[in-house]
Amino acid sequence: MLDAQRLAALAVAQVLAGRNLNQVLQKELSRHPQLTPQQRALLQDLSYGTLRHYGALRAILGALLQKPLQDENIRCLLLVALYQLAYTRTPSHAVVDHAVRVTVQALRKTSAKGLVNAILRNFLRRREALLADAACASEEARYGHPQWWVDKLRLQYPDHWEDILARGNQHPPMALRVNRRLNSVEAYLDELSQAGIAGRVLGQSGILLQQPVAVDRLPGFSAGHVSVQDGGAQLAASLLDVTDGMRVLDACSAPGGKTAHLLELAELDLTALDHDSKRLRKVEQNLRRLGLKAACLVGDAADPEPWWDGKPFQRILADVPCSASGVVRRHPDIKWLRRESDIAQFAAQQAVILDALWRCLEQGGKLLYVTCSVFAEENSRQVASFLQRHADAELLPLPGRVERDLQLLPDQEHDGFYYALLAKL
Ligand SMILES: C[S@@+](CC[C@H](N)C(=O)[O-])C[C@H]1O[C@@H](n2cnc3c(N)ncnc32)[C@H](O)[C@@H]1O
């Protein structure tokens, strides 16, 4: 636990200084190849868990300290250790003992040894009262999200805001998409059950697992029989309404989950675009594993001229960059990295991308606008202002649904997503 606890504290400190958790973890893992698979999993759990509960942990630490702690490394070590003591079943003596050893041996802060020991032991003595007090200390502590986020959800979802916040602090479900070119959902469910993995059918091509598992345990994963994809994300391909032979643009494609799903459903002339060349390589890898083909291009969806040959597309998938507020339980760092002003910036960037892509769509063609956000500025309001700017655009009913647009809220089956299908008149 020593390494995992120390590295998790380092990761949390870097996130709180503004860095992305996945990138930080990848860097730490490549710098420490000696970590066992168990230590790697523990590092992930401790970093994710601490950030998931950072609102409450910060309030608890504040209540335990007589004056603010200046040393950020010690502060983050205490946050990780408090997470372990408050939310995991790790024996408390091991957590305290390790934290004290990290303070002295790894951080070389012998002078802080007594403080770390005292804070953690004090927490253990007053655990229940401190947890109860944290729930009343502030909404940030109570709901585990920044205040502006809580306020925005309360305003936009008067009936559901607390549920959305609670879901944002839970562990996400794991869903699979069966490659229907190679297998049926029922046949793959049988394979899973033979491998001792329980799940149930979800939507048209999906399976919801009872418990998350490592991908290398999934039968036929490397041979392309199945992909990991959230149930909400799996709606995109069927909503875009593609048929064989269509010329399709996936404008923000990486890592390629929806690109691959489209190609599993129909024979398409598909261009997969992304402005990030490293991320586009993930699309290529995914397509290779699944035995699928697309033209993968590095390019800016907001500026089509350099990469577009001028031939209009019949279908466009615009899975635009967004706040990711609908997938926060998968990326708990997002809650603390985003600023309220980012939402307006995302909305402005999305509008530019939408306007540019509209020029690339043929008359009679359809564009599916997608975000993994729950904020109206990026979703219904974005589409309403697009319709005002473009007299040649019409919002179509979503195939197989009564709604004109669809705001999925995170639940036990899927993440939060927004879908709107626009037709060019
Ligand atoms: C929500 S993710 C897409 C997820 C993907 N559709 C999938 O299902 O796997 C958004 C993607 O948009 C890309 N992106 C952001 N701004 C872009 C731009 N101006 N042009 C093209 N791609 C962009 C990002 O690099 C990121 O890969």
Short mmCIF file of C-alpha atoms and ligand atoms in Angstrom, two decimals:
data_model
loop_
_atom_site.label_atom_id
_atom_site.label_comp_id
_atom_site.label_asym_id
_atom_site.label_seq_id
_atom_site.Cartn_x
_atom_site.Cartn_y
_atom_site.Cartn_z
CA MET A 1 0.00 0.00 0.00
CA LEU A 2 2.97 2.26 0.66
CA ASP A 3 3.62 3.03 -3.00
CA ALA A 4 -0.04 3.23 -3.97
CA GLN A 5 -0.84 5.64 -1.13
CA ARG A 6 2.17 7.85 -1.88
CA LEU A 7 1.54 7.88 -5.63
CA ALA A 8 -2.18 8.53 -5.16
CA ALA A 9 -1.36 11.56 -2.99
CA LEU A 10 0.99 12.76 -5.74
CA ALA A 11 -1.70 12.22 -8.39
CA VAL A 12 -4.35 14.05 -6.35
CA ALA A 13 -1.94 16.97 -5.80
CA GLN A 14 -1.32 17.22 -9.55
CA VAL A 15 -5.05 17.12 -10.35
CA LEU A 16 -5.76 19.84 -7.79
CA ALA A 17 -3.03 21.87 -9.49
CA GLY A 18 -4.99 21.59 -12.75
CA ARG A 19 -3.86 18.38 -14.47
CA ASN A 20 -5.95 15.60 -15.98
CA LEU A 21 -6.19 12.48 -13.78
CA ASN A 22 -5.86 9.89 -16.57
CA GLN A 23 -2.75 11.55 -17.95
CA VAL A 24 -1.23 11.86 -14.48
CA LEU A 25 -1.91 8.20 -13.69
CA GLN A 26 -0.51 7.02 -17.02
CA LYS A 27 2.67 8.98 -16.38
CA GLU A 28 3.04 7.64 -12.84
CA LEU A 29 2.41 4.06 -13.99
CA SER A 30 5.00 4.29 -16.75
CA ARG A 31 7.51 5.78 -14.28
CA HIS A 32 6.91 2.91 -11.83
CA PRO A 33 6.89 -0.32 -13.88
CA GLN A 34 7.68 -2.27 -10.69
CA LEU A 35 4.12 -1.80 -9.38
CA THR A 36 2.17 -5.06 -9.23
CA PRO A 37 -1.30 -5.25 -10.87
CA GLN A 38 -2.78 -5.03 -7.34
CA GLN A 39 -0.79 -1.88 -6.56
CA ARG A 40 -1.85 -0.37 -9.88
CA ALA A 41 -5.51 -1.09 -9.16
CA LEU A 42 -5.11 0.32 -5.64
CA LEU A 43 -3.46 3.48 -6.98
CA GLN A 44 -6.40 3.96 -9.32
CA ASP A 45 -8.96 3.31 -6.59
CA LEU A 46 -7.30 5.68 -4.12
CA SER A 47 -6.92 8.52 -6.63
CA TYR A 48 -10.46 8.17 -8.03
CA GLY A 49 -12.01 7.68 -4.60
CA THR A 50 -10.25 10.67 -3.04
CA LEU A 51 -11.38 12.95 -5.87
CA ARG A 52 -14.88 11.50 -5.87
CA HIS A 53 -15.23 12.44 -2.19
CA TYR A 54 -12.94 15.46 -2.20
CA GLY A 55 -15.75 17.83 -1.10
CA ALA A 56 -16.38 15.92 2.13
CA LEU A 57 -12.71 15.00 2.73
CA ARG A 58 -11.65 18.63 2.46
CA ALA A 59 -14.30 19.61 5.04
CA ILE A 60 -13.23 16.79 7.38
CA LEU A 61 -9.56 17.72 7.12
CA GLY A 62 -10.45 21.37 7.73
CA ALA A 63 -12.28 20.39 10.92
CA LEU A 64 -9.29 18.36 12.12
CA LEU A 65 -6.68 21.03 11.50
CA GLN A 66 -6.13 23.95 13.84
CA LYS A 67 -4.63 26.07 11.06
CA PRO A 68 -4.48 25.56 7.28
CA LEU A 69 -1.78 23.19 6.09
CA GLN A 70 0.76 24.87 3.80
CA ASP A 71 2.45 21.71 2.53
CA GLU A 72 0.33 20.46 -0.39
CA ASN A 73 2.00 17.02 -0.47
CA ILE A 74 1.18 16.38 3.17
CA ARG A 75 -2.34 17.74 2.68
CA CYS A 76 -2.97 15.36 -0.23
CA LEU A 77 -1.47 12.42 1.65
CA LEU A 78 -3.89 13.15 4.49
CA LEU A 79 -6.81 13.38 2.04
CA VAL A 80 -5.95 9.97 0.56
CA ALA A 81 -5.52 8.40 4.00
CA LEU A 82 -8.81 9.94 5.19
CA TYR A 83 -10.51 8.53 2.10
CA GLN A 84 -9.18 5.10 3.03
CA LEU A 85 -10.34 5.45 6.63
CA ALA A 86 -13.75 6.90 5.80
CA TYR A 87 -14.77 5.02 2.66
CA THR A 88 -12.79 1.75 2.38
CA ARG A 89 -12.37 -1.36 4.48
CA THR A 90 -8.58 -1.16 4.68
CA PRO A 91 -7.53 -1.85 8.29
CA SER A 92 -7.14 1.54 9.94
CA HIS A 93 -3.82 0.76 11.67
CA ALA A 94 -2.27 -0.09 8.28
CA VAL A 95 -3.54 3.19 6.74
CA VAL A 96 -2.15 5.31 9.59
CA ASP A 97 1.11 3.42 9.78
CA HIS A 98 1.68 3.74 6.02
CA ALA A 99 0.84 7.42 5.95
CA VAL A 100 3.36 8.10 8.72
CA ARG A 101 6.02 6.09 6.87
CA VAL A 102 5.32 7.94 3.60
CA THR A 103 5.68 11.24 5.47
CA VAL A 104 9.09 10.29 6.83
CA GLN A 105 10.59 8.00 4.16
CA ALA A 106 9.18 9.23 0.84
CA LEU A 107 8.34 12.88 1.52
CA ARG A 108 11.22 13.29 4.02
CA LYS A 109 9.09 15.49 6.26
CA THR A 110 10.02 14.08 9.66
CA SER A 111 8.69 17.25 11.28
CA ALA A 112 5.18 16.44 9.98
CA LYS A 113 5.17 12.87 11.33
CA GLY A 114 3.41 13.81 14.58
CA LEU A 115 0.79 15.90 12.80
CA VAL A 116 -0.09 13.16 10.28
CA ASN A 117 -0.35 10.58 13.05
CA ALA A 118 -2.47 12.88 15.26
CA ILE A 119 -4.89 13.93 12.49
CA LEU A 120 -5.58 10.38 11.37
CA ARG A 121 -5.97 9.02 14.91
CA ASN A 122 -8.20 11.93 15.79
CA PHE A 123 -10.38 11.10 12.77
CA LEU A 124 -10.67 7.49 13.93
CA ARG A 125 -11.76 8.61 17.38
CA ARG A 126 -14.44 11.03 16.07
CA ARG A 127 -15.27 9.31 12.78
CA GLU A 128 -19.08 9.32 12.91
CA ALA A 129 -19.41 12.88 14.20
CA LEU A 130 -16.90 14.22 11.65
CA LEU A 131 -18.69 12.49 8.76
CA ALA A 132 -22.06 13.81 9.96
CA ASP A 133 -20.67 17.34 10.41
CA ALA A 134 -19.10 17.26 6.94
CA ALA A 135 -22.52 16.53 5.43
CA CYS A 136 -23.80 19.78 6.97
CA ALA A 137 -20.63 21.87 6.52
CA SER A 138 -21.42 23.07 2.98
CA GLU A 139 -23.21 21.89 -0.15
CA GLU A 140 -19.82 21.18 -1.72
CA ALA A 141 -19.05 18.78 1.12
CA ARG A 142 -22.54 17.33 1.19
CA TYR A 143 -22.95 16.74 -2.55
CA GLY A 144 -19.30 16.26 -3.54
CA HIS A 145 -19.44 18.80 -6.40
CA PRO A 146 -18.39 22.48 -6.62
CA GLN A 147 -21.03 24.97 -5.46
CA TRP A 148 -21.58 26.47 -8.93
CA TRP A 149 -22.24 22.96 -10.29
CA VAL A 150 -24.78 22.23 -7.53
CA ASP A 151 -26.49 25.60 -8.16
CA LYS A 152 -26.67 25.06 -11.91
CA LEU A 153 -28.20 21.59 -11.60
CA ARG A 154 -30.70 22.79 -8.98
CA LEU A 155 -31.81 25.54 -11.36
CA GLN A 156 -31.97 23.36 -14.47
CA TYR A 157 -33.37 20.21 -12.85
CA PRO A 158 -35.61 21.26 -9.93
CA ASP A 159 -36.88 17.67 -9.58
CA HIS A 160 -33.73 15.66 -10.27
CA TRP A 161 -30.70 17.70 -9.21
CA GLU A 162 -29.97 15.73 -6.02
CA ASP A 163 -30.26 12.44 -7.85
CA ILE A 164 -27.88 13.64 -10.59
CA LEU A 165 -25.35 14.73 -7.96
CA ALA A 166 -25.66 11.45 -6.06
CA ARG A 167 -25.14 9.46 -9.28
CA GLY A 168 -22.07 11.58 -10.00
CA ASN A 169 -20.44 10.25 -6.84
CA GLN A 170 -21.16 6.58 -7.50
CA HIS A 171 -19.10 3.97 -9.30
CA PRO A 172 -20.11 3.80 -12.98
CA PRO A 173 -21.73 0.71 -14.52
CA MET A 174 -19.82 -1.27 -17.14
CA ALA A 175 -21.59 -1.97 -20.42
CA LEU A 176 -20.44 -3.88 -23.49
CA ARG A 177 -21.37 -3.52 -27.13
CA VAL A 178 -21.48 -6.81 -29.00
CA ASN A 179 -20.04 -6.66 -32.50
CA ARG A 180 -23.16 -7.80 -34.30
CA ARG A 181 -21.14 -8.53 -37.45
CA LEU A 182 -19.50 -11.41 -35.56
CA ASN A 183 -21.96 -12.42 -32.88
CA SER A 184 -25.46 -12.06 -31.47
CA VAL A 185 -26.07 -10.50 -28.07
CA GLU A 186 -27.60 -13.78 -26.80
CA ALA A 187 -24.65 -15.89 -28.01
CA TYR A 188 -22.18 -13.50 -26.38
CA LEU A 189 -24.16 -13.52 -23.13
CA ASP A 190 -23.71 -17.32 -23.12
CA GLU A 191 -19.97 -16.93 -23.65
CA LEU A 192 -19.83 -14.49 -20.76
CA SER A 193 -21.74 -16.79 -18.50
CA GLN A 194 -19.35 -19.66 -19.35
CA ALA A 195 -16.51 -17.33 -18.33
CA GLY A 196 -18.29 -16.72 -15.02
CA ILE A 197 -19.34 -13.15 -15.89
CA ALA A 198 -22.95 -12.17 -15.25
CA GLY A 199 -24.81 -9.58 -17.32
CA ARG A 200 -28.11 -8.76 -19.00
CA VAL A 201 -29.24 -7.41 -22.36
CA LEU A 202 -29.15 -3.61 -22.67
CA GLY A 203 -30.70 -1.96 -25.74
CA GLN A 204 -30.11 -3.39 -29.20
CA SER A 205 -26.48 -4.52 -29.05
CA GLY A 206 -25.52 -4.01 -25.44
CA ILE A 207 -24.91 -6.01 -22.29
CA LEU A 208 -24.88 -4.50 -18.83
CA LEU A 209 -22.43 -6.35 -16.58
CA GLN A 210 -23.40 -7.09 -13.01
CA GLN A 211 -19.86 -6.15 -11.92
CA PRO A 212 -17.11 -4.36 -13.87
CA VAL A 213 -14.35 -6.72 -15.06
CA ALA A 214 -10.93 -6.22 -16.65
CA VAL A 215 -11.19 -6.27 -20.46
CA ASP A 216 -8.72 -9.15 -20.72
CA ARG A 217 -11.34 -11.34 -19.01
CA LEU A 218 -13.87 -10.63 -21.77
CA PRO A 219 -14.09 -13.59 -24.19
CA GLY A 220 -12.99 -12.66 -27.73
CA PHE A 221 -12.12 -9.06 -26.82
CA SER A 222 -8.83 -8.98 -28.73
CA ALA A 223 -10.52 -10.69 -31.70
CA GLY A 224 -13.06 -7.86 -31.87
CA HIS A 225 -16.15 -9.70 -30.62
CA VAL A 226 -17.02 -6.98 -28.16
CA SER A 227 -16.20 -3.43 -27.08
CA VAL A 228 -16.63 -1.56 -23.82
CA GLN A 229 -19.11 1.27 -24.37
CA ASP A 230 -21.60 2.97 -22.11
CA GLY A 231 -25.26 2.17 -22.79
CA GLY A 232 -26.09 5.86 -23.41
CA ALA A 233 -23.27 6.17 -25.96
CA GLN A 234 -24.64 3.12 -27.75
CA LEU A 235 -27.74 5.06 -28.83
CA ALA A 236 -25.77 7.30 -31.20
CA ALA A 237 -25.26 4.87 -34.06
CA SER A 238 -28.92 3.88 -34.42
CA LEU A 239 -30.16 7.48 -33.96
CA LEU A 240 -28.01 8.66 -36.89
CA ASP A 241 -30.11 6.39 -39.10
CA VAL A 242 -27.44 5.07 -41.48
CA THR A 243 -27.85 2.59 -44.33
CA ASP A 244 -25.35 0.76 -46.54
CA GLY A 245 -23.36 2.90 -48.95
CA MET A 246 -23.82 6.22 -47.18
CA ARG A 247 -21.09 8.85 -47.05
CA VAL A 248 -20.69 9.59 -43.34
CA LEU A 249 -18.52 11.95 -41.30
CA ASP A 250 -17.73 11.25 -37.66
CA ALA A 251 -16.39 14.72 -36.90
CA CYS A 252 -15.02 14.26 -33.36
CA SER A 253 -14.31 10.58 -33.48
CA ALA A 254 -11.63 9.61 -30.97
CA PRO A 255 -11.31 7.11 -29.38
CA GLY A 256 -13.73 5.69 -31.93
CA GLY A 257 -16.47 3.99 -29.92
CA LYS A 258 -19.27 5.47 -32.00
CA THR A 259 -17.28 5.24 -35.26
CA ALA A 260 -16.92 1.49 -34.76
CA HIS A 261 -20.56 1.06 -33.81
CA LEU A 262 -21.67 2.82 -37.02
CA LEU A 263 -19.45 0.52 -39.07
CA GLU A 264 -20.76 -2.55 -37.25
CA LEU A 265 -24.30 -1.56 -38.29
CA ALA A 266 -23.77 -0.75 -41.99
CA GLU A 267 -21.29 -0.71 -44.90
CA LEU A 268 -20.32 2.95 -44.92
CA ASP A 269 -17.92 5.27 -46.66
CA LEU A 270 -16.89 6.75 -43.32
CA THR A 271 -14.44 9.55 -42.53
CA ALA A 272 -13.30 9.60 -38.90
CA LEU A 273 -11.93 13.02 -38.02
CA ASP A 274 -10.26 14.24 -34.84
CA HIS A 275 -7.99 17.22 -34.23
CA ASP A 276 -5.80 15.20 -31.86
CA SER A 277 -3.48 12.91 -33.80
CA LYS A 278 -2.59 10.83 -30.73
CA ARG A 279 -6.24 10.22 -29.96
CA LEU A 280 -6.94 9.44 -33.63
CA ARG A 281 -4.45 6.57 -33.39
CA LYS A 282 -6.81 5.06 -30.80
CA VAL A 283 -9.56 5.11 -33.44
CA GLU A 284 -7.25 3.27 -35.84
CA GLN A 285 -6.34 0.70 -33.17
CA ASN A 286 -9.97 0.11 -32.26
CA LEU A 287 -11.02 -0.31 -35.88
CA ARG A 288 -8.13 -2.73 -36.49
CA ARG A 289 -9.15 -4.86 -33.50
CA LEU A 290 -12.74 -4.96 -34.75
CA GLY A 291 -11.80 -5.62 -38.40
CA LEU A 292 -13.45 -2.37 -39.60
CA LYS A 293 -12.30 0.35 -42.00
CA ALA A 294 -12.62 4.15 -42.14
CA ALA A 295 -10.59 7.02 -43.54
CA CYS A 296 -8.98 8.47 -40.41
CA LEU A 297 -8.06 12.15 -40.78
CA VAL A 298 -6.44 14.61 -38.43
CA GLY A 299 -8.32 17.89 -38.76
CA ASP A 300 -10.30 20.63 -37.09
CA ALA A 301 -14.06 20.17 -37.31
CA ALA A 302 -14.43 23.93 -36.92
CA ASP A 303 -12.37 24.54 -40.08
CA PRO A 304 -13.27 21.98 -42.78
CA GLU A 305 -11.43 23.50 -45.76
CA PRO A 306 -8.00 21.88 -45.13
CA TRP A 307 -9.37 18.31 -44.85
CA TRP A 308 -12.71 18.30 -46.73
CA ASP A 309 -12.80 17.36 -50.43
CA GLY A 310 -15.99 19.40 -50.91
CA LYS A 311 -18.28 16.37 -51.45
CA PRO A 312 -21.18 16.76 -49.02
CA PHE A 313 -21.82 14.06 -46.41
CA GLN A 314 -25.19 12.34 -46.11
CA ARG A 315 -24.82 11.85 -42.37
CA ILE A 316 -22.67 13.66 -39.81
CA LEU A 317 -22.07 12.64 -36.23
CA ALA A 318 -21.04 15.67 -34.15
CA ASP A 319 -20.02 14.23 -30.78
CA VAL A 320 -18.58 17.57 -29.78
CA PRO A 321 -16.11 18.49 -27.02
CA CYS A 322 -18.11 19.35 -23.89
CA SER A 323 -17.94 19.76 -20.12
CA ALA A 324 -18.39 15.96 -19.71
CA SER A 325 -20.72 16.70 -16.80
CA GLY A 326 -22.72 13.56 -17.67
CA VAL A 327 -19.76 11.22 -17.19
CA VAL A 328 -18.32 12.72 -14.02
CA ARG A 329 -18.50 9.44 -12.11
CA ARG A 330 -15.99 8.03 -14.65
CA HIS A 331 -13.78 11.13 -14.39
CA PRO A 332 -14.10 12.58 -10.87
CA ASP A 333 -11.25 15.01 -11.57
CA ILE A 334 -13.54 16.90 -13.96
CA LYS A 335 -15.63 18.26 -11.09
CA TRP A 336 -12.63 20.04 -9.60
CA LEU A 337 -10.92 21.01 -12.85
CA ARG A 338 -13.84 22.77 -14.52
CA ARG A 339 -14.67 26.40 -13.85
CA GLU A 340 -18.16 27.80 -14.24
CA SER A 341 -16.92 30.01 -17.09
CA ASP A 342 -15.83 26.88 -19.02
CA ILE A 343 -19.45 26.05 -19.80
CA ALA A 344 -19.98 29.20 -21.87
CA GLN A 345 -16.64 28.57 -23.59
CA PHE A 346 -17.63 25.01 -24.49
CA ALA A 347 -20.98 26.26 -25.78
CA ALA A 348 -19.26 28.87 -27.98
CA GLN A 349 -16.82 26.26 -29.37
CA GLN A 350 -19.68 23.81 -30.03
CA ALA A 351 -21.60 26.50 -31.95
CA VAL A 352 -18.59 27.18 -34.20
CA ILE A 353 -18.14 23.44 -34.87
CA LEU A 354 -21.85 22.96 -35.59
CA ASP A 355 -21.95 25.89 -38.03
CA ALA A 356 -18.85 24.62 -39.85
CA LEU A 357 -20.12 21.05 -40.10
CA TRP A 358 -23.49 22.24 -41.37
CA ARG A 359 -21.72 23.44 -44.53
CA CYS A 360 -20.44 19.89 -45.10
CA LEU A 361 -23.90 18.25 -44.93
CA GLU A 362 -25.83 17.56 -48.13
CA GLN A 363 -29.37 18.88 -48.58
CA GLY A 364 -31.69 16.23 -47.17
CA GLY A 365 -28.87 14.93 -44.98
CA LYS A 366 -28.94 14.50 -41.20
CA LEU A 367 -26.59 15.61 -38.45
CA LEU A 368 -26.71 14.04 -35.00
CA TYR A 369 -25.56 16.45 -32.29
CA VAL A 370 -24.23 14.66 -29.20
CA THR A 371 -22.73 15.69 -25.88
CA CYS A 372 -21.99 13.78 -22.69
CA SER A 373 -23.16 16.81 -20.71
CA VAL A 374 -26.20 17.46 -18.56
CA PHE A 375 -25.97 21.27 -18.78
CA ALA A 376 -28.66 22.98 -20.91
CA GLU A 377 -26.20 25.55 -22.33
CA GLU A 378 -24.43 22.78 -24.24
CA ASN A 379 -27.59 20.87 -25.10
CA SER A 380 -31.17 22.08 -25.60
CA ARG A 381 -30.15 25.77 -25.58
CA GLN A 382 -27.34 25.10 -28.04
CA VAL A 383 -29.73 23.40 -30.45
CA ALA A 384 -32.39 26.10 -30.03
CA SER A 385 -29.92 28.83 -30.97
CA PHE A 386 -28.61 26.74 -33.89
CA LEU A 387 -32.17 26.46 -35.23
CA GLN A 388 -32.53 30.23 -34.95
CA ARG A 389 -29.31 30.81 -36.93
CA HIS A 390 -30.13 28.26 -39.67
CA ALA A 391 -33.43 28.59 -41.48
CA ASP A 392 -32.55 25.44 -43.48
CA ALA A 393 -32.39 23.28 -40.33
CA GLU A 394 -35.18 21.24 -38.78
CA LEU A 395 -35.16 19.25 -35.56
CA LEU A 396 -36.34 15.73 -36.40
CA PRO A 397 -38.06 13.32 -34.02
CA LEU A 398 -35.47 10.81 -32.82
CA PRO A 399 -35.94 7.42 -34.54
CA GLY A 400 -37.99 5.06 -32.39
CA ARG A 401 -38.69 7.72 -29.74
CA VAL A 402 -41.37 10.25 -29.00
CA GLU A 403 -38.95 13.00 -27.93
CA ARG A 404 -37.58 15.60 -30.36
CA ASP A 405 -34.35 15.70 -28.41
CA LEU A 406 -33.16 13.43 -25.65
CA GLN A 407 -31.49 14.40 -22.38
CA LEU A 408 -30.34 11.20 -20.71
CA LEU A 409 -29.51 11.62 -17.03
CA PRO A 410 -26.96 9.28 -15.44
CA ASP A 411 -28.52 6.20 -13.83
CA GLN A 412 -27.68 2.57 -13.10
CA GLU A 413 -27.73 1.70 -16.83
CA HIS A 414 -26.05 4.61 -18.58
CA ASP A 415 -24.23 7.94 -18.32
CA GLY A 416 -25.66 11.39 -19.03
CA PHE A 417 -25.91 12.18 -22.76
CA TYR A 418 -27.73 14.61 -24.99
CA TYR A 419 -28.98 13.82 -28.52
CA ALA A 420 -30.59 15.99 -31.17
CA LEU A 421 -31.08 15.01 -34.83
CA LEU A 422 -31.03 17.88 -37.31
CA ALA A 423 -32.14 17.64 -40.95
CA LYS A 424 -30.98 20.00 -43.72
CA LEU A 425 -33.98 21.18 -45.73
C1 LIG B 1 -16.54 13.38 -26.74
S1 LIG B 1 -15.06 12.98 -27.51
C2 LIG B 1 -15.60 11.95 -28.82
C3 LIG B 1 -15.89 10.52 -28.43
C4 LIG B 1 -16.06 9.62 -29.62
N1 LIG B 1 -17.08 10.10 -30.51
C5 LIG B 1 -16.39 8.20 -29.22
O1 LIG B 1 -17.56 7.82 -29.21
O2 LIG B 1 -15.47 7.45 -28.92
C6 LIG B 1 -14.69 14.45 -28.35
C7 LIG B 1 -13.52 14.37 -29.30
O3 LIG B 1 -13.50 15.58 -30.04
C8 LIG B 1 -12.17 15.88 -30.35
N2 LIG B 1 -12.16 17.32 -30.71
C9 LIG B 1 -12.25 18.39 -29.90
N3 LIG B 1 -12.27 19.52 -30.63
C10 LIG B 1 -12.20 19.15 -31.93
C11 LIG B 1 -12.18 19.86 -33.15
N4 LIG B 1 -12.23 21.20 -33.18
N5 LIG B 1 -12.09 19.15 -34.30
C12 LIG B 1 -12.04 17.80 -34.27
N6 LIG B 1 -12.05 17.08 -33.15
C13 LIG B 1 -12.13 17.74 -31.99
C14 LIG B 1 -11.41 15.52 -29.09
O4 LIG B 1 -10.04 15.29 -29.38
C15 LIG B 1 -12.15 14.25 -28.66
O5 LIG B 1 -11.49 13.12 -29.16
#
